[in-house]
Amino acid sequence: MATYVFGHTNPDSDSIVGSISLSYLKNQIGEECIPTRQGIVTPETQFILDKFGFQAPELKENVAGEDVYLVDFSDLAQAPKDIKEATIKGIVDHHKLGDITTSTPLECWIRPVGCSNTIVKEMYDYHEVEIPKNIAGMMLCAILSDTVIFKSPTCTKKDTKACKSLAKIAGIKDIKALGMEMFLVKSAVQDSTPRELTTRDYKDFEMAGKKVGIGQLEVVDLSVFDNMKDALFADLKALKEQGNRHTVMLLLTDIMVEGSQLLVVSDDCTLIEKAFDVKLENSQVWLPKVLSRKKQVVPFLEKTFN
Amino acid sequence: MATYVFGHTNPDSDSIVGSISLSYLKNQIGEECIPTRQGIVTPETQFILDKFGFQAPELKENVAGEDVYLVDFSDLAQAPKDIKEATIKGIVDHHKLGDITTSTPLECWIRPVGCSNTIVKEMYDYHEVEIPKNIAGMMLCAILSDTVIFKSPTCTKKDTKACKSLAKIAGIKDIKALGMEMFLVKSAVQDSTPRELTTRDYKDFEMAGKKVGIGQLEVVDLSVFDNMKDALFADLKALKEQGNRHTVMLLLTDIMVEGSQLLVVSDDCTLIEKAFDVKLENSQVWLPKVLSRKKQVVPFLEKTFN
C-alpha cells in the first residue's frame, strides 16, 4: 500500500518540493510513496518545477483509509478534513508542534530549522541515498524561499550548509542570483485576484479558542501593492466573515528593505496593537525587520491572546 | 539556562536511563542539560543504576518557566502538571504522537522502534559522540526491558542492532543473560504494596473522552501473583474511583510463557470483551502472545471506544 506524501493546505514551495523530495527518498529505501498536494501551485513553485523539469504532484484532498506522510505542518487546521481517518506514518516539519495526534507509532523528523527540505536533506544523508541533480535544485529553491535567501531570522547554519551542499549537487554556482530570480517571479502579483493573493501563503491558527488567519506575500518592492490595498482589505474582510474568524491579517513583506506592512481586520484591533507594541493607522502598520510569520508574528500574537 | 531532561510519570527504565543518556550527549555537544525524573525509581531501574555505577537523577515535578526536553512520551497526561508553562526544546519518543503542543519550534526524534534509547543511540551516531561504557550498558538494559529481551512485537531490527553495538561498547558478552538477570529482579514483587505494583508501570489514556488507566507488570513466572490477586483488584477499584476513571486494567505479563493475564475494573466491561474478542471470568482473562501494551492492547481499546 503506497503512502501519500503531502504538505499543508495553500501549499508553498517547501510543501510541494518536500512531497517530491521525500517521496523519491522513500521510494529509494523501499517504502512506496506518491507525492500529492492539497491545493493550487503558486507562481513561485511553478517556476521551480519548470526550471528543474518536474510536473506538479497530483491534487489529493481526501485521505480517509490511506497511509499518509506529512511535510511542513503538524496542525489539524492545515490538514485534509478527513485526516483522522488516515494512518499517519510520519511527519517532517520545522514549525512548533501542532495538535495532530496519532493512534499508532510513527516517525517524526522535526527540527528548529528554516525549512522542511533542510530536514529532508538530513534524511538523505542518514539513509545514504544520493540526491538527483534536479531534485537537489528544487530543494535548494525551497530553502531559499523559506529563509528569504538566508535573511529570515528562522535561517540556521544547517540551512545554509544544506544549501551549499545542494547547490554543489545541482551544479548551481550563484545561489543568491537563483534566489532573486525566484523572488522576482513571486513579486509579479498584478495578474492575480485579491483572493489568490490573500490565500497564497495563508495559515489559520487557534489562539485561545479564537480563529486567527495570517497570510503573507514576499516581494522585492512593496510598490506592486500600491493600487490594490483596498481590494486586499475587502477580501480580508470577506475571509474573516466567511470563516467566522476573530482576526485576519496579511503581511506584505519587502525582502529588500527587510520589513513587513501588516494589514489587519479584527474583532479587537487592540490585541494586535498590544502584541507588537504599535498603533494601527488605517488598519495598517509597518513592522521593521519582520520577515518571519513563524518567528516574529505568531508567538507575539499567541502570547497576547492567551 | 540548563534544560531539564525527563521521562514520563511512573518512570520506567527507558525514561530514567534516557534522561541520563540524552543529557550526557547534549552536554557533549554544548547544550547544558540536567537529567531529572517524575517519580520513584523501580527495583528494575535501581538494579541498572547500581550495576553501572550511577545515582538516580534528581526528582523534579514542577517545570514552570524552565526549558525541558521530553523522553519516552508526548502525552499531557504523562507530563508535569505545569508543562504548559515550560518551553519544550525537544522530544525523543517511540509511541504514538500525543496531545502535547508547543508555541515554538523544537526538535522531535520520534521513531516506530521498541525503545527511546534506540533513538538516543541514533542521536549519538548522528552527532558522532562516543558513548561511555557505563552509559552504553544502561542503554542496553533499557532496550532489553522495553523489548522484553527482543520478544515483544514492538522490537525492530534497529533495536537489536543498537543492542549489539551497545553491548560491544559496554563489554557485555551475553546480552540475554543480562536481560534475564534484570527480569528476575523485576519479578521480585512480594515486598511491594499493591499500590506500588499497580502504578509501577502505569499510564492513563484518553479514549473518546473517557479516562482509561493501564498498568503492566512483567515477570518470569505469574505464580508470584497467586496470593495477591484480591489485593491487586481492590487497589485497581480504588485507583478507578480516586481518578474518576472509566476503566482501570492491569496486565500481568509472563515473559517466559509469552502472554498476559488481564485484570479489569470498568464501568463497561463489554467494551473490553469486544476489544479483545474474549469473555472475562472473575474480571480476568488470559491473552496469549500479548506482551506489548502499546501495540497489542491500546490500539484495540481505542478502536472499540471510538
Coordinates of C-alpha atoms in Angstrom, one line a residue:
Chain A
M1 CA 0.0 0.0 0.0
A2 CA 1.5 3.3 -1.1
T3 CA 1.9 6.2 1.2
Y4 CA 0.7 9.6 0.1
V5 CA 3.2 12.4 0.9
F6 CA 1.9 16.0 1.1
G7 CA 2.4 19.4 2.6
H8 CA -0.2 21.8 4.1
T9 CA -3.2 23.5 2.6
N10 CA -2.3 26.5 0.5
P11 CA 0.9 24.7 -0.4
D12 CA 4.1 26.8 -0.6
S13 CA 7.3 25.7 -2.4
D14 CA 8.6 23.8 0.7
S15 CA 5.3 21.7 0.8
I16 CA 5.3 20.8 -2.9
V17 CA 9.1 20.3 -3.2
G18 CA 9.1 18.4 0.1
S19 CA 6.4 16.0 -1.2
I20 CA 8.6 15.2 -4.2
S21 CA 12.0 15.1 -2.5
L22 CA 10.7 12.9 0.4
S23 CA 8.8 10.6 -1.9
Y24 CA 11.9 10.0 -4.0
L25 CA 14.0 9.2 -0.9
K26 CA 11.4 6.8 0.5
N27 CA 11.0 5.0 -2.8
Q28 CA 14.8 4.5 -2.9
I29 CA 14.7 2.8 0.5
G30 CA 11.8 0.5 -0.4
E31 CA 8.9 2.5 1.0
E32 CA 6.4 3.1 -1.8
C33 CA 5.4 6.8 -1.8
I34 CA 3.4 9.1 -4.0
P35 CA 3.8 12.9 -3.8
T36 CA 0.5 14.8 -3.7
R37 CA -0.7 18.3 -2.9
Q38 CA -3.6 19.9 -1.1
G39 CA -4.1 23.0 -3.2
I40 CA -3.1 25.1 -6.2
V41 CA 0.5 25.6 -7.2
T42 CA 1.8 29.2 -6.7
P43 CA 3.7 31.0 -9.5
E44 CA 6.9 30.7 -7.4
T45 CA 6.5 26.9 -7.1
Q46 CA 5.6 26.6 -10.8
F47 CA 8.9 28.5 -11.6
I48 CA 10.8 25.9 -9.6
L49 CA 9.0 22.9 -11.2
D50 CA 9.6 24.3 -14.7
K51 CA 13.2 25.2 -14.0
F52 CA 14.1 21.7 -12.9
G53 CA 11.8 19.8 -15.3
F54 CA 9.1 18.4 -12.9
Q55 CA 5.3 18.2 -13.1
A56 CA 3.2 19.3 -10.1
P57 CA 2.2 16.4 -7.9
E58 CA -1.4 15.3 -8.3
L59 CA -4.1 17.1 -6.3
K60 CA -5.5 14.9 -3.4
E61 CA -7.8 16.4 -0.8
N62 CA -9.3 13.2 0.6
V63 CA -7.2 10.7 2.6
A64 CA -9.6 8.5 4.6
G65 CA -8.3 5.0 4.8
E66 CA -4.9 5.9 3.3
D67 CA -1.4 5.8 4.7
V68 CA 0.0 9.4 4.7
Y69 CA 3.2 11.2 5.5
L70 CA 3.0 14.9 6.3
V71 CA 5.6 17.6 5.3
D72 CA 5.8 21.1 6.7
F73 CA 2.9 21.0 9.2
S74 CA 1.5 19.3 12.2
D75 CA -1.7 21.3 12.7
L76 CA -5.1 19.8 12.1
A77 CA -6.2 23.2 10.6
Q78 CA -3.7 22.7 7.8
A79 CA -4.5 19.0 7.1
P80 CA -7.2 17.3 4.9
K81 CA -10.6 17.4 6.6
D82 CA -10.6 13.6 6.9
I83 CA -7.1 13.2 8.3
K84 CA -8.4 11.4 11.4
E85 CA -9.4 8.5 9.2
A86 CA -5.9 8.2 7.7
T87 CA -2.9 6.4 9.2
I88 CA -0.1 9.0 9.7
K89 CA 3.2 7.1 9.1
G90 CA 5.4 10.2 9.7
I91 CA 5.9 13.9 9.9
V92 CA 8.8 16.1 8.6
D93 CA 8.4 19.6 9.9
H94 CA 10.1 22.7 11.2
H95 CA 7.3 24.5 13.0
K96 CA 6.0 24.4 16.5
L97 CA 4.4 21.1 17.4
G98 CA 0.7 21.2 16.4
D99 CA -2.4 19.4 17.5
I100 CA -2.3 16.4 15.3
T101 CA -2.2 13.1 17.2
T102 CA -1.9 9.5 16.1
S103 CA -3.2 6.1 17.3
T104 CA 0.0 4.3 16.1
P105 CA 3.7 4.9 16.5
L106 CA 5.2 6.9 13.7
E107 CA 8.4 8.7 12.7
C108 CA 8.8 12.4 13.2
W109 CA 11.8 14.4 11.9
I110 CA 11.0 17.8 13.4
R111 CA 13.9 20.3 13.7
P112 CA 14.1 24.0 14.6
V113 CA 15.5 25.0 11.2
G114 CA 14.4 27.3 8.4
C115 CA 12.9 24.8 6.0
S116 CA 11.5 21.3 5.8
N117 CA 13.7 20.5 2.9
T118 CA 16.8 21.1 5.1
I119 CA 15.5 18.2 7.2
V120 CA 14.8 16.1 4.1
K121 CA 18.4 16.7 3.1
E122 CA 19.4 15.3 6.6
M123 CA 17.3 12.2 5.9
Y124 CA 19.0 11.6 2.5
D125 CA 22.4 11.8 4.4
Y126 CA 21.1 9.5 7.1
H127 CA 19.9 6.9 4.6
E128 CA 23.0 7.4 2.4
V129 CA 20.8 8.0 -0.7
E130 CA 22.2 10.1 -3.5
I131 CA 20.0 13.2 -4.4
P132 CA 19.3 13.5 -8.1
K133 CA 20.6 16.8 -9.6
N134 CA 17.2 18.2 -10.4
I135 CA 15.7 17.3 -7.0
A136 CA 18.7 19.0 -5.3
G137 CA 18.0 22.1 -7.3
M138 CA 14.3 22.2 -6.2
M139 CA 15.3 21.6 -2.6
L140 CA 17.7 24.4 -2.8
C141 CA 15.0 26.7 -4.1
A142 CA 12.6 25.6 -1.3
I143 CA 15.2 26.6 1.3
L144 CA 16.0 29.9 -0.4
S145 CA 12.2 30.6 -0.4
D146 CA 11.6 29.7 3.3
T147 CA 14.7 31.5 4.5
V148 CA 14.1 34.6 2.2
I149 CA 17.6 34.0 0.7
F150 CA 19.1 33.5 4.2
K151 CA 17.7 36.8 5.5
S152 CA 15.0 35.4 7.7
P153 CA 15.7 35.0 11.5
T154 CA 14.4 31.4 11.0
C155 CA 17.5 30.7 8.9
T156 CA 20.1 28.5 10.7
K157 CA 23.6 27.2 10.0
K158 CA 22.0 23.9 9.0
D159 CA 20.0 25.7 6.3
T160 CA 23.0 27.5 4.8
K161 CA 25.1 24.3 5.0
A162 CA 22.4 22.3 3.2
C163 CA 22.1 24.9 0.5
K164 CA 25.8 24.8 -0.2
S165 CA 25.8 21.1 -0.5
L166 CA 22.6 21.0 -2.6
A167 CA 24.0 23.8 -5.0
K168 CA 27.1 21.7 -5.5
I169 CA 25.0 18.6 -6.4
A170 CA 22.7 20.7 -8.7
G171 CA 25.7 22.4 -10.3
I172 CA 24.5 25.9 -9.4
K173 CA 27.2 28.5 -8.9
D174 CA 25.4 31.6 -7.8
I175 CA 22.9 30.7 -5.1
K176 CA 21.7 34.3 -4.4
A177 CA 21.1 35.0 -8.0
L178 CA 18.8 32.0 -8.2
G179 CA 17.0 33.2 -5.1
M180 CA 16.5 36.7 -6.6
E181 CA 15.2 35.2 -9.9
M182 CA 12.7 33.2 -7.9
F183 CA 11.6 36.2 -5.7
L184 CA 11.1 38.3 -8.9
V185 CA 8.6 35.7 -10.1
K186 CA 7.0 35.8 -6.7
S187 CA 6.7 39.7 -7.0
A188 CA 4.6 39.6 -10.2
V189 CA 1.3 39.9 -8.4
Q190 CA -0.6 42.2 -10.8
D191 CA -2.3 39.3 -12.7
S192 CA -3.7 37.6 -9.6
T193 CA -7.1 38.1 -8.0
P194 CA -7.2 39.5 -4.4
R195 CA -8.4 36.1 -3.1
E196 CA -5.5 34.4 -4.8
L197 CA -3.1 36.8 -3.1
T198 CA -4.6 36.7 0.4
T199 CA -4.7 32.9 0.5
R200 CA -1.5 32.2 -1.5
D201 CA 0.6 31.7 1.7
Y202 CA -2.2 31.6 4.3
K203 CA -2.5 29.8 7.6
D204 CA -5.2 29.6 10.2
F205 CA -4.2 29.4 13.9
E206 CA -6.2 28.7 17.0
M207 CA -5.4 31.3 19.6
A208 CA -7.2 31.0 23.0
G209 CA -10.1 29.4 21.2
K210 CA -10.2 32.1 18.5
K211 CA -9.6 31.6 14.8
V212 CA -6.8 33.8 13.5
G213 CA -5.8 33.8 9.9
I214 CA -2.4 35.1 8.7
G215 CA -1.4 35.5 5.1
Q216 CA 2.0 36.6 3.8
L217 CA 3.3 37.9 0.4
E218 CA 7.0 38.3 0.0
V219 CA 8.1 40.7 -2.8
V220 CA 11.2 42.7 -3.9
D221 CA 9.3 46.0 -3.9
L222 CA 6.1 46.9 -1.9
S223 CA 5.0 49.4 -4.6
V224 CA 3.4 46.5 -6.5
F225 CA 0.6 46.6 -4.0
D226 CA 0.0 50.4 -4.3
N227 CA -3.1 50.1 -6.4
M228 CA -4.6 47.0 -4.7
K229 CA -4.7 47.8 -1.0
D230 CA -8.5 48.5 -1.0
A231 CA -9.2 45.3 -2.9
L232 CA -6.9 43.3 -0.5
F233 CA -8.7 44.8 2.6
A234 CA -12.1 44.0 1.1
D235 CA -11.0 40.4 0.6
L236 CA -9.6 40.1 4.1
K237 CA -12.9 41.2 5.5
A238 CA -14.7 38.6 3.4
L239 CA -12.3 35.9 4.6
K240 CA -12.9 36.9 8.1
E241 CA -16.7 36.7 7.8
Q242 CA -16.7 33.5 5.7
G243 CA -14.6 31.6 8.2
N244 CA -16.1 33.0 11.4
R245 CA -12.6 34.3 12.2
H246 CA -11.7 36.7 15.0
T247 CA -8.9 38.2 13.0
V248 CA -7.4 38.0 9.5
M249 CA -4.1 39.6 8.7
L250 CA -1.9 40.0 5.7
L251 CA 1.9 40.6 5.9
L252 CA 3.2 42.4 2.8
T253 CA 6.9 41.7 3.2
D254 CA 9.6 43.7 1.4
I255 CA 12.6 41.3 1.3
M256 CA 15.0 44.0 0.1
V257 CA 14.1 46.7 2.7
E258 CA 13.6 43.9 5.2
G259 CA 10.3 44.6 6.9
S260 CA 6.5 44.0 6.6
Q261 CA 3.5 46.1 6.1
L262 CA 0.8 44.5 8.3
L263 CA -2.9 44.7 7.2
V264 CA -5.4 43.9 9.9
V265 CA -9.1 43.1 10.0
S266 CA -10.1 42.1 13.6
D267 CA -12.9 42.0 16.2
D268 CA -10.4 43.5 18.5
C269 CA -7.5 45.5 16.9
T270 CA -6.1 46.5 20.3
L271 CA -4.9 42.9 20.8
I272 CA -2.8 43.2 17.7
E273 CA -1.5 46.7 18.7
K274 CA -0.6 45.2 22.1
A275 CA 1.2 42.2 20.6
F276 CA 3.5 44.3 18.5
D277 CA 3.5 47.5 20.7
V278 CA 2.3 49.6 17.8
K279 CA -0.6 51.8 16.8
L280 CA -2.5 50.9 13.6
E281 CA -3.3 53.7 11.1
N282 CA -6.0 52.8 8.5
S283 CA -5.8 49.3 9.9
Q284 CA -2.1 49.0 8.9
V285 CA 1.3 49.3 10.4
W286 CA 4.9 48.9 9.2
L287 CA 6.9 46.4 11.2
P288 CA 10.6 46.9 10.5
K289 CA 12.9 43.8 10.3
V290 CA 9.8 41.5 10.4
L291 CA 10.3 38.8 7.7
S292 CA 9.1 35.6 9.5
R293 CA 5.5 34.9 10.4
K294 CA 6.5 31.9 12.4
K295 CA 9.2 33.6 14.5
Q296 CA 8.3 37.3 14.5
V297 CA 4.5 37.3 14.3
V298 CA 2.7 34.2 15.6
P299 CA 4.5 33.9 19.0
F300 CA 3.7 37.5 19.9
L301 CA 0.0 37.1 18.9
E302 CA -0.3 33.9 20.9
K303 CA 1.2 35.5 24.0
T304 CA -1.3 38.4 23.8
F305 CA -4.3 36.2 23.0
N306 CA -3.5 33.8 25.9
Chain B
M1 CA 20.0 28.2 31.0
A2 CA 20.1 24.5 31.6
T3 CA 17.5 22.2 30.0
Y4 CA 15.8 19.6 32.3
V5 CA 15.6 16.2 30.6
F6 CA 13.0 13.7 31.9
G7 CA 10.7 10.8 31.0
H8 CA 7.1 10.2 31.8
T9 CA 5.3 9.9 35.2
N10 CA 5.7 6.5 36.8
P11 CA 9.1 6.4 35.1
D12 CA 10.3 3.1 33.7
S13 CA 13.9 2.2 32.9
D14 CA 13.7 3.7 29.5
S15 CA 12.6 7.1 31.0
I16 CA 15.3 7.2 33.7
V17 CA 18.2 5.9 31.5
G18 CA 17.0 8.1 28.6
S19 CA 17.2 11.2 30.8
I20 CA 20.8 10.3 31.7
S21 CA 22.0 9.1 28.2
L22 CA 20.4 12.1 26.4
S23 CA 21.7 14.6 28.9
Y24 CA 25.2 13.3 28.6
L25 CA 25.0 13.5 24.8
K26 CA 23.6 17.1 24.9
N27 CA 26.3 18.2 27.3
Q28 CA 29.0 16.9 25.0
I29 CA 27.6 19.0 22.1
G30 CA 27.4 22.1 24.2
E31 CA 23.8 22.1 25.2
E32 CA 23.7 22.2 29.0
C33 CA 21.3 19.5 30.3
I34 CA 20.3 18.1 33.7
P35 CA 18.6 14.6 33.9
T36 CA 15.6 14.5 36.2
R37 CA 12.7 12.2 36.9
Q38 CA 9.0 12.5 37.6
G39 CA 8.6 9.7 40.2
I40 CA 10.1 6.9 42.2
V41 CA 12.7 4.6 40.8
T42 CA 11.5 1.0 40.3
P43 CA 13.6 -2.0 41.5
E44 CA 14.5 -2.8 37.9
T45 CA 15.8 0.6 37.3
Q46 CA 17.7 0.6 40.6
F47 CA 19.3 -2.6 39.5
I48 CA 20.5 -1.0 36.3
L49 CA 21.8 2.2 38.1
D50 CA 23.6 0.0 40.7
K51 CA 25.1 -2.3 38.1
F52 CA 26.6 0.6 36.1
G53 CA 27.5 2.9 39.0
F54 CA 25.0 5.7 38.6
Q55 CA 22.8 7.7 41.0
A56 CA 19.2 8.2 40.2
P57 CA 18.5 11.6 38.6
E58 CA 17.0 14.2 40.9
L59 CA 13.2 14.2 41.4
K60 CA 11.6 17.3 39.7
E61 CA 7.9 17.6 39.4
N62 CA 7.5 21.4 38.7
V63 CA 8.8 22.8 35.5
A64 CA 7.1 26.2 35.0
G65 CA 9.5 28.7 33.5
E66 CA 12.1 26.1 32.6
D67 CA 13.4 24.7 29.4
V68 CA 12.7 21.0 29.1
Y69 CA 13.4 18.0 26.9
L70 CA 10.9 15.1 27.0
V71 CA 11.9 11.4 26.7
D72 CA 9.6 8.5 26.0
F73 CA 6.3 10.4 26.0
S74 CA 4.3 13.1 24.1
D75 CA 1.0 13.0 26.1
L76 CA -0.1 15.7 28.5
A77 CA -1.4 13.0 30.9
Q78 CA 2.2 11.8 31.4
A79 CA 3.8 15.2 31.8
P80 CA 4.3 17.5 34.8
K81 CA 1.0 19.4 35.6
D82 CA 2.6 22.7 34.7
I83 CA 4.2 21.6 31.4
K84 CA 2.3 24.4 29.5
E85 CA 4.3 27.0 31.4
A86 CA 7.6 25.4 30.3
T87 CA 9.4 25.7 26.9
I88 CA 9.7 22.3 25.3
K89 CA 13.0 22.2 23.4
G90 CA 12.6 18.7 22.1
I91 CA 11.0 15.2 22.3
V92 CA 12.6 11.7 21.9
D93 CA 9.8 9.1 21.8
H94 CA 8.7 5.8 20.3
H95 CA 5.0 5.9 21.0
K96 CA 2.0 7.3 19.0
L97 CA 2.0 11.1 18.8
G98 CA 0.3 12.5 21.9
D99 CA -1.5 15.8 22.6
I100 CA 1.4 17.9 23.7
T101 CA 1.7 21.1 21.6
T102 CA 4.3 23.8 21.7
S103 CA 4.4 27.6 20.9
T104 CA 7.9 27.5 19.5
P105 CA 9.8 25.2 17.0
L106 CA 11.5 22.3 18.6
E107 CA 13.3 19.1 17.7
C108 CA 11.5 15.8 17.7
W109 CA 13.2 12.4 17.2
I110 CA 10.3 10.1 17.1
R111 CA 10.6 6.6 15.6
P112 CA 8.4 3.5 15.4
V113 CA 11.0 1.4 17.3
G114 CA 11.0 -0.6 20.6
C115 CA 12.7 1.8 22.9
S116 CA 13.6 5.5 23.2
N117 CA 17.2 4.6 24.0
T118 CA 17.5 3.0 20.5
I119 CA 16.7 6.6 19.2
V120 CA 19.2 8.1 21.6
K121 CA 21.8 5.7 20.2
E122 CA 20.9 7.1 16.7
M123 CA 21.4 10.6 18.1
Y124 CA 24.9 9.7 19.4
D125 CA 25.8 8.3 16.0
Y126 CA 24.4 11.4 14.2
H127 CA 26.4 13.8 16.4
E128 CA 29.4 11.5 16.3
V129 CA 29.7 11.4 20.1
E130 CA 31.3 8.4 21.8
I131 CA 29.1 6.6 24.3
P132 CA 30.8 6.0 27.7
K133 CA 31.0 2.3 28.6
N134 CA 28.6 2.5 31.6
I135 CA 26.0 4.6 29.8
A136 CA 26.1 2.1 26.9
G137 CA 25.4 -0.7 29.5
M138 CA 22.4 1.2 30.9
M139 CA 21.0 1.9 27.4
L140 CA 21.4 -1.7 26.6
C141 CA 19.3 -2.7 29.7
A142 CA 16.6 -0.1 28.8
I143 CA 16.2 -1.6 25.4
L144 CA 16.2 -5.2 26.8
S145 CA 13.5 -4.0 29.2
D146 CA 11.2 -2.3 26.7
T147 CA 11.6 -5.1 24.1
V148 CA 11.2 -7.9 26.7
I149 CA 14.6 -9.3 25.6
F150 CA 13.6 -8.9 21.9
K151 CA 10.4 -10.9 22.4
S152 CA 7.9 -8.1 22.2
P153 CA 6.3 -7.4 18.8
T154 CA 7.4 -3.8 19.3
C155 CA 11.1 -4.9 18.8
T156 CA 12.6 -3.9 15.5
K157 CA 15.8 -4.6 13.7
K158 CA 17.0 -1.2 14.8
D159 CA 16.6 -2.2 18.5
T160 CA 18.6 -5.5 18.1
K161 CA 21.2 -3.7 16.1
A162 CA 21.6 -1.0 18.7
C163 CA 21.8 -3.6 21.4
K164 CA 24.7 -5.4 19.7
S165 CA 26.6 -2.2 19.2
L166 CA 25.9 -1.1 22.9
A167 CA 26.9 -4.5 24.3
K168 CA 30.2 -4.2 22.4
I169 CA 30.9 -0.8 23.8
A170 CA 29.9 -1.9 27.3
G171 CA 32.0 -5.1 27.1
I172 CA 28.9 -7.4 27.7
K173 CA 29.2 -10.8 26.0
D174 CA 25.9 -12.5 27.0
I175 CA 23.1 -10.0 26.3
K176 CA 20.2 -12.4 27.1
A177 CA 21.7 -13.4 30.4
L178 CA 21.9 -9.7 31.4
G179 CA 18.2 -9.4 30.4
M180 CA 17.2 -12.4 32.4
E181 CA 19.1 -11.1 35.5
M182 CA 17.2 -7.9 35.2
F183 CA 13.8 -9.5 34.7
L184 CA 14.4 -11.7 37.8
V185 CA 14.8 -8.5 39.8
K186 CA 11.6 -7.2 38.3
S187 CA 9.8 -10.4 39.3
A188 CA 10.5 -10.0 43.0
V189 CA 7.2 -8.4 43.7
Q190 CA 6.4 -9.9 47.2
D191 CA 7.9 -6.9 49.1
S192 CA 5.8 -4.3 47.4
T193 CA 2.4 -2.8 48.3
P194 CA -0.5 -3.3 45.9
R195 CA -0.4 0.4 45.0
E196 CA 3.3 0.2 44.2
L197 CA 2.6 -2.7 41.9
T198 CA -0.5 -1.3 40.1
T199 CA 1.2 2.0 39.4
R200 CA 4.8 0.9 38.8
D201 CA 4.4 0.9 35.0
Y202 CA 1.1 2.7 34.7
K203 CA -0.3 5.0 32.1
D204 CA -3.5 7.0 31.7
F205 CA -5.1 7.3 28.3
E206 CA -7.9 9.5 27.0
M207 CA -10.2 7.3 24.9
A208 CA -13.3 9.0 23.4
G209 CA -13.2 11.4 26.3
K210 CA -13.0 8.7 28.9
K211 CA -10.0 8.1 31.2
V212 CA -8.6 4.6 30.9
G213 CA -5.6 3.6 33.1
I214 CA -3.5 0.6 32.1
G215 CA -0.7 -0.9 34.3
Q216 CA 1.7 -3.6 33.4
L217 CA 3.9 -6.0 35.4
E218 CA 6.3 -8.2 33.6
V219 CA 7.6 -11.3 35.4
V220 CA 9.3 -14.6 34.7
D221 CA 6.6 -16.6 36.4
L222 CA 2.9 -15.5 37.1
S223 CA 2.7 -17.6 40.2
V224 CA 4.3 -14.7 42.1
F225 CA 0.8 -13.1 42.0
D226 CA -1.1 -16.1 43.3
N227 CA -1.6 -14.7 46.7
M228 CA -2.2 -11.1 45.9
K229 CA -4.9 -11.1 43.2
D230 CA -7.6 -9.9 45.6
A231 CA -5.3 -7.1 46.9
L232 CA -4.5 -6.0 43.4
F233 CA -8.2 -5.9 42.4
A234 CA -9.0 -3.9 45.5
D235 CA -6.4 -1.4 44.5
L236 CA -7.5 -1.2 40.9
K237 CA -11.0 -0.3 42.2
A238 CA -9.6 2.4 44.4
L239 CA -7.5 3.8 41.5
K240 CA -10.6 3.9 39.4
E241 CA -12.6 5.8 41.9
Q242 CA -9.8 8.2 43.0
G243 CA -9.2 9.3 39.4
N244 CA -12.8 9.3 38.1
R245 CA -11.6 6.7 35.6
H246 CA -13.9 4.8 33.3
T247 CA -11.6 1.7 33.3
V248 CA -8.5 0.6 35.1
M249 CA -6.7 -2.5 33.9
L250 CA -3.5 -4.4 34.9
L251 CA -1.6 -6.7 32.6
L252 CA 0.3 -9.4 34.4
T253 CA 2.7 -10.5 31.7
D254 CA 4.6 -13.8 31.8
I255 CA 7.7 -13.2 29.6
M256 CA 8.6 -16.9 29.5
V257 CA 5.2 -18.3 28.5
E258 CA 4.6 -15.2 26.5
G259 CA 1.2 -13.9 27.3
S260 CA -0.7 -11.7 29.8
Q261 CA -3.3 -12.2 32.4
L262 CA -5.6 -9.1 32.1
L263 CA -7.3 -7.8 35.3
V264 CA -10.2 -5.4 34.6
V265 CA -12.2 -2.9 36.6
S266 CA -14.6 -0.9 34.4
D267 CA -17.9 0.9 34.1
D268 CA -18.5 -1.2 31.0
C269 CA -16.6 -4.5 30.8
T270 CA -18.3 -5.4 27.5
L271 CA -16.1 -2.8 25.8
I272 CA -13.0 -4.6 26.9
E273 CA -14.5 -8.0 25.9
K274 CA -15.3 -6.6 22.5
A275 CA -11.9 -5.1 22.0
F276 CA -10.1 -8.4 22.5
D277 CA -13.0 -10.7 21.4
V278 CA -12.9 -12.5 24.7
K279 CA -15.2 -13.3 27.8
L280 CA -14.0 -12.1 31.2
E281 CA -14.2 -14.6 34.0
N282 CA -14.0 -13.1 37.5
S283 CA -13.0 -9.9 35.7
Q284 CA -9.9 -11.6 34.2
V285 CA -8.8 -13.2 31.0
W286 CA -5.6 -14.7 29.6
L287 CA -4.4 -13.1 26.4
P288 CA -1.9 -15.4 24.7
K289 CA 1.1 -13.9 23.0
V290 CA 0.2 -10.4 24.3
L291 CA 3.4 -8.7 25.6
S292 CA 3.0 -5.1 24.5
R293 CA 0.6 -2.7 25.9
K294 CA 1.4 -0.2 23.2
K295 CA 1.0 -2.5 20.2
Q296 CA -1.3 -5.3 21.4
V297 CA -3.6 -3.5 23.9
V298 CA -4.0 0.2 23.4
P299 CA -4.9 0.3 19.7
F300 CA -7.7 -2.3 20.2
L301 CA -9.2 -0.4 23.1
E302 CA -9.0 2.9 21.2
K303 CA -10.8 1.3 18.2
T304 CA -13.6 -0.1 20.4
F305 CA -14.0 3.1 22.5
N306 CA -14.1 5.3 19.4

